[in-house]
mmCIF file of C-alpha atoms in Angstrom:
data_model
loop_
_atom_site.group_PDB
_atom_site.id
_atom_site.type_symbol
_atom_site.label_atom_id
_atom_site.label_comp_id
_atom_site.label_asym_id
_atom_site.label_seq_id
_atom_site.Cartn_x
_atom_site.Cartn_y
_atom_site.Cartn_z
ATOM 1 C CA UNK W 280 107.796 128.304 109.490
ATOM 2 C CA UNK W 281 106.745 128.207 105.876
ATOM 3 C CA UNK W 282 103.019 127.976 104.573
ATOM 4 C CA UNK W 283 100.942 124.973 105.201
ATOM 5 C CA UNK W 284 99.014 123.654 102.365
ATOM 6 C CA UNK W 285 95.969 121.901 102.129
ATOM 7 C CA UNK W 286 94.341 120.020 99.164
ATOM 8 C CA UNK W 287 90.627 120.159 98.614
ATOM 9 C CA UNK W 288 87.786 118.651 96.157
ATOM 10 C CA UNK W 289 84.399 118.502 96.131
ATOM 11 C CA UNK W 290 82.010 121.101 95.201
ATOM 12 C CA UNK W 291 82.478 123.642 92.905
ATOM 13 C CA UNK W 292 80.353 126.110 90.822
ATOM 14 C CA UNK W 293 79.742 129.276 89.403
ATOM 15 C CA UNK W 294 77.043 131.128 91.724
ATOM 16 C CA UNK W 295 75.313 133.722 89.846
ATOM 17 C CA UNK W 296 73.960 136.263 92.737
ATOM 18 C CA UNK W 297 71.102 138.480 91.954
ATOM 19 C CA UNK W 298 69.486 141.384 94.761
ATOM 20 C CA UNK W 299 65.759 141.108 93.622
ATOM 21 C CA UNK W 300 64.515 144.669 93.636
ATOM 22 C CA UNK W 301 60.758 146.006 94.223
ATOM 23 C CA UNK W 302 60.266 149.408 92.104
ATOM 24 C CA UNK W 303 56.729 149.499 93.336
ATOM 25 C CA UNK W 304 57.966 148.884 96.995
ATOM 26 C CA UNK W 305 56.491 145.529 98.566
ATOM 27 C CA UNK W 306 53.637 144.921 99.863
ATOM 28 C CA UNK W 307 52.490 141.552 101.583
ATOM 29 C CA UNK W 308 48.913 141.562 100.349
ATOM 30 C CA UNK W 309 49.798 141.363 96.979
ATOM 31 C CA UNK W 310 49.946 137.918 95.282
ATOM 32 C CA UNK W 311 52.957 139.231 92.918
ATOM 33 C CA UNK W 312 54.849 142.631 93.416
ATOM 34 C CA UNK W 313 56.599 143.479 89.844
ATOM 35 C CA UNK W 314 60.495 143.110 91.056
ATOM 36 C CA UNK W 315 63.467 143.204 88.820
ATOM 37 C CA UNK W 316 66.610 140.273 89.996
ATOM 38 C CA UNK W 317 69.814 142.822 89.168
ATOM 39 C CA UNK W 318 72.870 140.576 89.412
ATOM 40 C CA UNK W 319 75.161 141.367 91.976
ATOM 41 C CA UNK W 320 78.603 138.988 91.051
ATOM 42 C CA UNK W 321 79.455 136.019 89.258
ATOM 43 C CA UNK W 322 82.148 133.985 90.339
ATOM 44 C CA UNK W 323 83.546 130.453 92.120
ATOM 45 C CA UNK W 324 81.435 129.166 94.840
ATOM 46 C CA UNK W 325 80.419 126.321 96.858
ATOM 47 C CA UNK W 326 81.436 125.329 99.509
ATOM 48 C CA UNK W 327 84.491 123.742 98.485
ATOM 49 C CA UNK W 328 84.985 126.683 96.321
ATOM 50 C CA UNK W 329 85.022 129.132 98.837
ATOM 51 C CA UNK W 330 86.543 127.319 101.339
ATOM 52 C CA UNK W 331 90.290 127.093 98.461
ATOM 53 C CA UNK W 332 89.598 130.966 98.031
ATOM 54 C CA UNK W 333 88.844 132.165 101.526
ATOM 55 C CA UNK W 334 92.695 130.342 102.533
ATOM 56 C CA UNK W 335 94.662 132.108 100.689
ATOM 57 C CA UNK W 336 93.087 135.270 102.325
ATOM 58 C CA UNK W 337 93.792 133.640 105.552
ATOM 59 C CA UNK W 338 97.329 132.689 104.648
ATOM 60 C CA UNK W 339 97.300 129.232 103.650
ATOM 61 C CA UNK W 340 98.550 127.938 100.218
ATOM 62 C CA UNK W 341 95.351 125.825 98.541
ATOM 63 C CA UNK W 342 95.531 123.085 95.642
ATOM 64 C CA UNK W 343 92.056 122.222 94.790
ATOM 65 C CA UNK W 344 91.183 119.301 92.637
ATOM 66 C CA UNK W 345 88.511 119.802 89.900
ATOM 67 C CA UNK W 346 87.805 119.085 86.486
ATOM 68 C CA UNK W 347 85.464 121.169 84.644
ATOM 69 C CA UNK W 348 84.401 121.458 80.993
ATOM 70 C CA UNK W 349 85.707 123.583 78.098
ATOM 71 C CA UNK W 350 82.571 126.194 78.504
ATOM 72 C CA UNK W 351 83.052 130.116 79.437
ATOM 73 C CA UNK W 352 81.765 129.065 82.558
ATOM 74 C CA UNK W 353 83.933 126.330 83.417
ATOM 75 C CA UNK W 354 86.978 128.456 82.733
ATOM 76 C CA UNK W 355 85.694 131.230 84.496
ATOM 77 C CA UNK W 356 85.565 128.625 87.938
ATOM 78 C CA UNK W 357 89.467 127.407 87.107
ATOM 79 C CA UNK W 358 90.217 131.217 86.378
ATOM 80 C CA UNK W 359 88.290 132.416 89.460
ATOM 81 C CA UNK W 360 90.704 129.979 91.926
ATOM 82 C CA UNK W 361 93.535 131.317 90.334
ATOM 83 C CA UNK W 362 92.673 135.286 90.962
ATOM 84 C CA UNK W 363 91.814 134.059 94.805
ATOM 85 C CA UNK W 364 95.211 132.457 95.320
ATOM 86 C CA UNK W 365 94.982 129.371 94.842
ATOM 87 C CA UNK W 366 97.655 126.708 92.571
ATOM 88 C CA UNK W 367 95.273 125.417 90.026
ATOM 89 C CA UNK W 368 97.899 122.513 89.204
ATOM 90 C CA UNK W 369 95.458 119.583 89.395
ATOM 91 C CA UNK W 370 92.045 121.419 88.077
ATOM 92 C CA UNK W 371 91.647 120.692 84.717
ATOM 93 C CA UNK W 372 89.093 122.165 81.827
ATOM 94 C CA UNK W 373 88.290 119.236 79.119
ATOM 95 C CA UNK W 374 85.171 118.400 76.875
ATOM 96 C CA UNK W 375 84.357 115.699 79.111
ATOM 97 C CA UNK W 376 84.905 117.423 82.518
ATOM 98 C CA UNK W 377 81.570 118.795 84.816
ATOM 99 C CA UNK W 378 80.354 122.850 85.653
ATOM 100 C CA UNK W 379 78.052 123.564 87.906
ATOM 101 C CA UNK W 380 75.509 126.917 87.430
ATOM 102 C CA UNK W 381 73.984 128.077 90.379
ATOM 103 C CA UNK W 382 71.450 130.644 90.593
ATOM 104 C CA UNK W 383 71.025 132.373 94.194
ATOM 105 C CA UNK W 384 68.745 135.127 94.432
ATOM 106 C CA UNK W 385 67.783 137.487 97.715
ATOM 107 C CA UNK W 386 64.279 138.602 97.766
ATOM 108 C CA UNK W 387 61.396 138.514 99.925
ATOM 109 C CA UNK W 388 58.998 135.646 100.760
ATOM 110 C CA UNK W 389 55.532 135.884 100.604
ATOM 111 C CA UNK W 390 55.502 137.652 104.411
ATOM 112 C CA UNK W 391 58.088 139.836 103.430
ATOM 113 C CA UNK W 392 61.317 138.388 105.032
ATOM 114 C CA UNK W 393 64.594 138.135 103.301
ATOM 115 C CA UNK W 394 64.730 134.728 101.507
ATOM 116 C CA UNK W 395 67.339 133.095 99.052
ATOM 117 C CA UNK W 396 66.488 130.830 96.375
ATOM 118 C CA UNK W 397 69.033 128.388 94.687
ATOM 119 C CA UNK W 398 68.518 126.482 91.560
ATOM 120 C CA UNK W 399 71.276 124.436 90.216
ATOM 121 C CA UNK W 400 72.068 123.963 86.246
ATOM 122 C CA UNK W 401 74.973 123.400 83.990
ATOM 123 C CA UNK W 402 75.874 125.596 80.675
ATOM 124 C CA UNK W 403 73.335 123.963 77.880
ATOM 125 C CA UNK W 404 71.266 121.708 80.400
ATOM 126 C CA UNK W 405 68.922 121.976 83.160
ATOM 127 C CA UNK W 406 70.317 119.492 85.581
ATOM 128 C CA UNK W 407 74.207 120.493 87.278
ATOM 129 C CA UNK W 408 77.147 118.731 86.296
ATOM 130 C CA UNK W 409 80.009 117.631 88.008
ATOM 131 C CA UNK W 410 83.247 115.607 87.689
ATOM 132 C CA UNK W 411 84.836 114.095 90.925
ATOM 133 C CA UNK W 412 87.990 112.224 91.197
ATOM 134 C CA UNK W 413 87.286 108.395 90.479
ATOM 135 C CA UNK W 414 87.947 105.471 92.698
ATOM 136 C CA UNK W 415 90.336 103.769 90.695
ATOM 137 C CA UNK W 416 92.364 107.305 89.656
ATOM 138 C CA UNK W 417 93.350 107.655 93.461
ATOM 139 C CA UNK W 418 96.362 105.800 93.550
ATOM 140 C CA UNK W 419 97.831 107.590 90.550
ATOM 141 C CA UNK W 420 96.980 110.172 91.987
ATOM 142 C CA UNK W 421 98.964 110.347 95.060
ATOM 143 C CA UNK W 422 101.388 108.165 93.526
ATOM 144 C CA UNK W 423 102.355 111.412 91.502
ATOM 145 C CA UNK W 424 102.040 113.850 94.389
ATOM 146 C CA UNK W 425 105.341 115.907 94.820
ATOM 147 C CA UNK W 426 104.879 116.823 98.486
ATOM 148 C CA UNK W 427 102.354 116.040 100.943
ATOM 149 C CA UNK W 428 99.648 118.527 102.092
ATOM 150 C CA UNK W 429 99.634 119.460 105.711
ATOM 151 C CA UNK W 430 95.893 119.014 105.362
ATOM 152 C CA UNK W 431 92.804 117.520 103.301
ATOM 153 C CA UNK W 432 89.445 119.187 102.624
ATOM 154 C CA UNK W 433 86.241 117.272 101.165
ATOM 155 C CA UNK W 434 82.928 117.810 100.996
ATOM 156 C CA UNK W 435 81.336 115.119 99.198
ATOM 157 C CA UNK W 436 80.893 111.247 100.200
ATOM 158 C CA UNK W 437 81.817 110.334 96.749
ATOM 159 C CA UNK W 438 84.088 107.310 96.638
ATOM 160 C CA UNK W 439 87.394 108.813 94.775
ATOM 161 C CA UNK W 440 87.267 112.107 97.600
ATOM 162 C CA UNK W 441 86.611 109.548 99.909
ATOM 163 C CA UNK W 442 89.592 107.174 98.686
ATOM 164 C CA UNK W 443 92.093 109.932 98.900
ATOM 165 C CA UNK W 444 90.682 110.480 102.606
ATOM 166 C CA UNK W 445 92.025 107.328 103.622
ATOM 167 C CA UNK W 446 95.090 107.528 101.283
ATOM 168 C CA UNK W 447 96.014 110.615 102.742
ATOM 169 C CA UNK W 448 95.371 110.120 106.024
ATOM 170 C CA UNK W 449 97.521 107.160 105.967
ATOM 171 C CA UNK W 450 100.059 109.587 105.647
ATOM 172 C CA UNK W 451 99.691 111.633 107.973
ATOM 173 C CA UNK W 452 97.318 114.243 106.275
ATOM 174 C CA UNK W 453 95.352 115.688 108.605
ATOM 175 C CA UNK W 454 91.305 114.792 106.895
ATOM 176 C CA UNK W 455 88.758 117.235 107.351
ATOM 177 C CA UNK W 456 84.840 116.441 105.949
ATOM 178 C CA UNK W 457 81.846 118.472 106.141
ATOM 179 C CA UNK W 458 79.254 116.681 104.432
ATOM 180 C CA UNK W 459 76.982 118.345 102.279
ATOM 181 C CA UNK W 460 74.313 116.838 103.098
ATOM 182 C CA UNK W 461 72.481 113.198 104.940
ATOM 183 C CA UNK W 462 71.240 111.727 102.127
ATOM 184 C CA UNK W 463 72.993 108.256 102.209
ATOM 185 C CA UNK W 464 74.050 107.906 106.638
ATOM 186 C CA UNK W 465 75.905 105.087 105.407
ATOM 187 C CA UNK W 466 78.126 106.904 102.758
ATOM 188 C CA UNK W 467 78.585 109.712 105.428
ATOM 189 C CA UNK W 468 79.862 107.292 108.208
ATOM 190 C CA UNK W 469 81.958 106.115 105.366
ATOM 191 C CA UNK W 470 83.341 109.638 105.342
ATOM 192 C CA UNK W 471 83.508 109.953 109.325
ATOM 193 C CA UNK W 472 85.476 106.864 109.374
ATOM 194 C CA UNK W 473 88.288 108.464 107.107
ATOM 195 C CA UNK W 474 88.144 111.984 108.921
ATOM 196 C CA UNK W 475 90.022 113.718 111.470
ATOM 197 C CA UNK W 476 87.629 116.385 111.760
ATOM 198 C CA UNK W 477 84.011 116.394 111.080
ATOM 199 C CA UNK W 478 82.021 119.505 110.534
ATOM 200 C CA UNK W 479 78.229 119.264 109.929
ATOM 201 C CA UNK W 480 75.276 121.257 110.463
ATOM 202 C CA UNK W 481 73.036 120.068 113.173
ATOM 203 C CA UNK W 482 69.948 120.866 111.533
ATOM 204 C CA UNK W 483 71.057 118.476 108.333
ATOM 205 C CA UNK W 484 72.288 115.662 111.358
ATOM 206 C CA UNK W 485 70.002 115.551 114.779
ATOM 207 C CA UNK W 486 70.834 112.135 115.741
ATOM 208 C CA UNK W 487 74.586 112.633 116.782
ATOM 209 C CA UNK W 488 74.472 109.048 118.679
ATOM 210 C CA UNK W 489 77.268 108.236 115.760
ATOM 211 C CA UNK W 490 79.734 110.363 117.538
ATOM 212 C CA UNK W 491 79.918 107.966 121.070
ATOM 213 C CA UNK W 492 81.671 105.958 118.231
ATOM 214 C CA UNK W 493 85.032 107.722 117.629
ATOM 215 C CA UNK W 494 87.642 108.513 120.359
ATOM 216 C CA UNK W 495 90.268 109.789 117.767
ATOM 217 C CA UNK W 496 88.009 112.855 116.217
ATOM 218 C CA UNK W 497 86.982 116.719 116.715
ATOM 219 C CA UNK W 498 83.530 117.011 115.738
ATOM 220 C CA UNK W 499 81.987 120.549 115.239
ATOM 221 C CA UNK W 500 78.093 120.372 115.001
ATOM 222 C CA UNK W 501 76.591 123.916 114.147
ATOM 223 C CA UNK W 502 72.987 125.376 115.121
ATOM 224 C CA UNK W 503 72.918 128.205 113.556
ATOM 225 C CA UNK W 504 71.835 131.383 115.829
ATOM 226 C CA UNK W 505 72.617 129.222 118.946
ATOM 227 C CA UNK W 506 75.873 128.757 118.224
ATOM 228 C CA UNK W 507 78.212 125.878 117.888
ATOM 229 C CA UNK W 508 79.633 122.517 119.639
ATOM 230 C CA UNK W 509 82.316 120.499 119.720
ATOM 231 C CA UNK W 510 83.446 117.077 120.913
ATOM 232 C CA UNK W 511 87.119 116.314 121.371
ATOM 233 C CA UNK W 512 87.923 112.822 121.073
ATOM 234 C CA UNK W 513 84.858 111.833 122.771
ATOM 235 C CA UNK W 514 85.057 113.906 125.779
ATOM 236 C CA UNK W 515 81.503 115.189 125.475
ATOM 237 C CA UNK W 516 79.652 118.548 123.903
ATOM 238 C CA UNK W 517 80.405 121.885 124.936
ATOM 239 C CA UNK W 518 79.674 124.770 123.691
ATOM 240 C CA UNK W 519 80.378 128.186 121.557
ATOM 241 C CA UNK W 520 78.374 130.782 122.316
ATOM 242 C CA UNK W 521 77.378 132.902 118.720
ATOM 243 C CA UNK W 522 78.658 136.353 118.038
ATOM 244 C CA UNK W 523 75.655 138.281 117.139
ATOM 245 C CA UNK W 524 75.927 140.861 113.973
ATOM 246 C CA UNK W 525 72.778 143.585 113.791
ATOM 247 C CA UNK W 526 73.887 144.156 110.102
ATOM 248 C CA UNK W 527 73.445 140.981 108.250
ATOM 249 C CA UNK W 528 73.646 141.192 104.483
ATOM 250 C CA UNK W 529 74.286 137.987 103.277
ATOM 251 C CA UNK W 530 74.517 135.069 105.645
ATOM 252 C CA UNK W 531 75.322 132.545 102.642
ATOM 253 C CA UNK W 532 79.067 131.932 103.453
ATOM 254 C CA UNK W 533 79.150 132.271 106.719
ATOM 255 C CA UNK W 534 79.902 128.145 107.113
ATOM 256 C CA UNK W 535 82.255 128.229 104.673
ATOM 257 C CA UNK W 536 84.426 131.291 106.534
ATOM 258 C CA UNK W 537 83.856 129.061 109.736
ATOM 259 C CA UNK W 538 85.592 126.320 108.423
ATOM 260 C CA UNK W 539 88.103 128.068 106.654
ATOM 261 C CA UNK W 540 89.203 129.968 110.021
ATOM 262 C CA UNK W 541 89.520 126.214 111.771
ATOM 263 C CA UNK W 542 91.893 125.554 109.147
ATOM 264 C CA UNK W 543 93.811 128.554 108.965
ATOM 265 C CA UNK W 544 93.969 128.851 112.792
ATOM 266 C CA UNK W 545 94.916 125.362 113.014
ATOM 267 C CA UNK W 546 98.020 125.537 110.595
ATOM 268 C CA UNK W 547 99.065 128.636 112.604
ATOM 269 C CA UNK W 548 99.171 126.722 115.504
ATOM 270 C CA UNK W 549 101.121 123.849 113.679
ATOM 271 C CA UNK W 550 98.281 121.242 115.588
ATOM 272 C CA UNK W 551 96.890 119.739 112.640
ATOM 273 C CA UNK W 552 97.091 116.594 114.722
ATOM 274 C CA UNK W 553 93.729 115.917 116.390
ATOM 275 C CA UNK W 554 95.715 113.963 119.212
ATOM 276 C CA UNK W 555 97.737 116.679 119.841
ATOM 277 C CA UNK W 556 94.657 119.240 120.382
ATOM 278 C CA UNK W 557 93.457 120.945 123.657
ATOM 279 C CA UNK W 558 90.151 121.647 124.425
ATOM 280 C CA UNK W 559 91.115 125.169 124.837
ATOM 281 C CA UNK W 560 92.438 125.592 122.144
ATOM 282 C CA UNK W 561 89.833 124.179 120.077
ATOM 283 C CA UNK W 562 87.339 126.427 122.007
ATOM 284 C CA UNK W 563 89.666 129.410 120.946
ATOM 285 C CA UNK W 564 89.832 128.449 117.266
ATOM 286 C CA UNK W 565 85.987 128.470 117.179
ATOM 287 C CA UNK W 566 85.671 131.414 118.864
ATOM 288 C CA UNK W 567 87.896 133.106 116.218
ATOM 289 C CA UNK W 568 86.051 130.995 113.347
ATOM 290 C CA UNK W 569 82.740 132.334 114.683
ATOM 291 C CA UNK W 570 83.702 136.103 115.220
ATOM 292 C CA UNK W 571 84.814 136.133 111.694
ATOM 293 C CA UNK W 572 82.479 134.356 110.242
ATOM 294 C CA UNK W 573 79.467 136.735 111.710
ATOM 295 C CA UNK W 574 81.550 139.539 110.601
ATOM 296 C CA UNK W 575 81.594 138.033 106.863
ATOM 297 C CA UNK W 576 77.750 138.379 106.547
ATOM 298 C CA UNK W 577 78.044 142.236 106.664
ATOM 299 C CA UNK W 578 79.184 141.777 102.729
ATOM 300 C CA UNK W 579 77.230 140.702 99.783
ATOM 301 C CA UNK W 580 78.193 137.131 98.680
ATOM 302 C CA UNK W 581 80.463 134.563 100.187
ATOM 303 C CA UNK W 582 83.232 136.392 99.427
ATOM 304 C CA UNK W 583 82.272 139.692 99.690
ATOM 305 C CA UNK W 584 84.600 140.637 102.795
ATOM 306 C CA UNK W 585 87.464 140.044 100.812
ATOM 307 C CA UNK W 586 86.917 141.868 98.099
ATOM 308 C CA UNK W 587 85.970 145.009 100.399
#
């Protein structure tokens, strides 16, 4: 059987990761210990990032779709994707194109547990930048694919991502969305609507009444240290039980090595047809997805276990 493929856009940046060390040790009863961030790796990230570098590791040919600018940065992203495995045939670096900074640093709150702050920028300006596929560039779009994608990743509820959904889908694509957020519920019911499978985190969503809804959909709601569910085309939640790790480094990509394993495990099973699914072999491929993904958070940064 030859490799499945699967398109992706949403978010992409360049995640800076620093260790924030204490020369003077820590101690809690000081309002500010001197500390010195040492940075740790600079490459691709996000989750849509990850998610077109960690499948290629996994075995799965990836064809993300960006467009960033013309800065160091920017190239570095479409240069990162490239050394991970993935075909960088629709990313594109132009003047006008969008590159997201982001700053992630592990340190220690003010009671002395391991925290990590993000701040999000873009080279020459304080706010982040990006640059999505438009609406109206979606029919071109697919008009000019070559071959058709055994699946579709997105991670945004921006209208082009969300256009190609449909488009896609249409097609037979299997459409898999895990939103980044709940900002907008009617943008991400939008998304739902379009979707095969849904992914989201269950502390972002708690009212999962939306779900009763759908009777052609996996859903995958995840809680963290308890775990994950899923619902199979409305047959009701059950559950995964978590795979503990007593060395946790860096739990950062964890979600994005959990949905990458769906995918990958999927493909190998040739059932990227949500009809076509069992529930025991969805329970499988999240029992894989969430074995791997607690061994991931051994390694500094999202990636860490494959460069190791």
């Amino acid at each position: 059987m030859s490799k499945k493929s699967i398109l992706g856009t949403g978010n992409f940046s360049l995640d800076a990761i620093y260790q924030r060390e204490y020369p003077e040790g820590f101690d809690v009863a000081k309002k500010r210990n001197p500390f010195v961030d040492k940075l740790v790796s600079e490459e691709v990230g996000n989750t849509c990032g990850n998610v077109m570098c960690m499948l290629p590791y996994l075995g799965v040919e990836t064809y993300p779709v960006g467009h960033f600018d013309e800065s160091e940065q920017g190239m570095k992203i479409t240069a990162d994707l490239e050394r991970y495995g993935a075909n960088t045939r629709f990313v594109k670096n132009s003047k006008d194109g969008g590159t997201t900074l982001m700053t992630c640093i592990h340190k220690l709150d003010a009671n002395g547990q391991h925290i990590m702050s993000h701040r999000a920028t873009s080279p020459n300006s304080m706010f982040p930048k990006r640059k999505q596929l438009r609406k109206d560039e979606v029919a071109r779009f697919v008009e000019q694919l070559d071959f058709r994608p055994d699946a579709y990743f997105f991670d945004v509820s921006d209208a082009g991502p969300r256009e190609l959904a449909a488009a896609l889908r249409e097609r037979g694509v299997l459409v898999y969305y895990e939103p980044e957020g709940n900002k907008e519920m009617s943008k991400f019911l939008r998304c739902v609507a379009v979707s095969d499978i849904v992914k989201f985190s269950g502390a972002r969503i708690e009212d999962t009444a939306f779900v009763a809804d759908y009777r052609d959909k996996l859903f995958i709601r995840t809680m963290g240290e308890e775990g994950m569910e899923f619902n199979l085309r409305g047959g009701g939640w059950k559950r995964i039980a978590p795979v503990p790790n007593d060395h946790v480094v860096d739990w950062e990509g964890a979600g994005d090595w959990t949905t990458s394993v769906i995918l990958a495990e999927l493909c190998k099973l040739d059932k990227l047809d949500v009809r076509r699914l069992t529930e025991q072999e969805v329970r499988t491929v999240l029992e894989k997805a969430a074995a791997i993904a607690s061994r991931s958070v051994s390694y500094m940064g999202s990636k860490g276990m494959i460069r190791e």
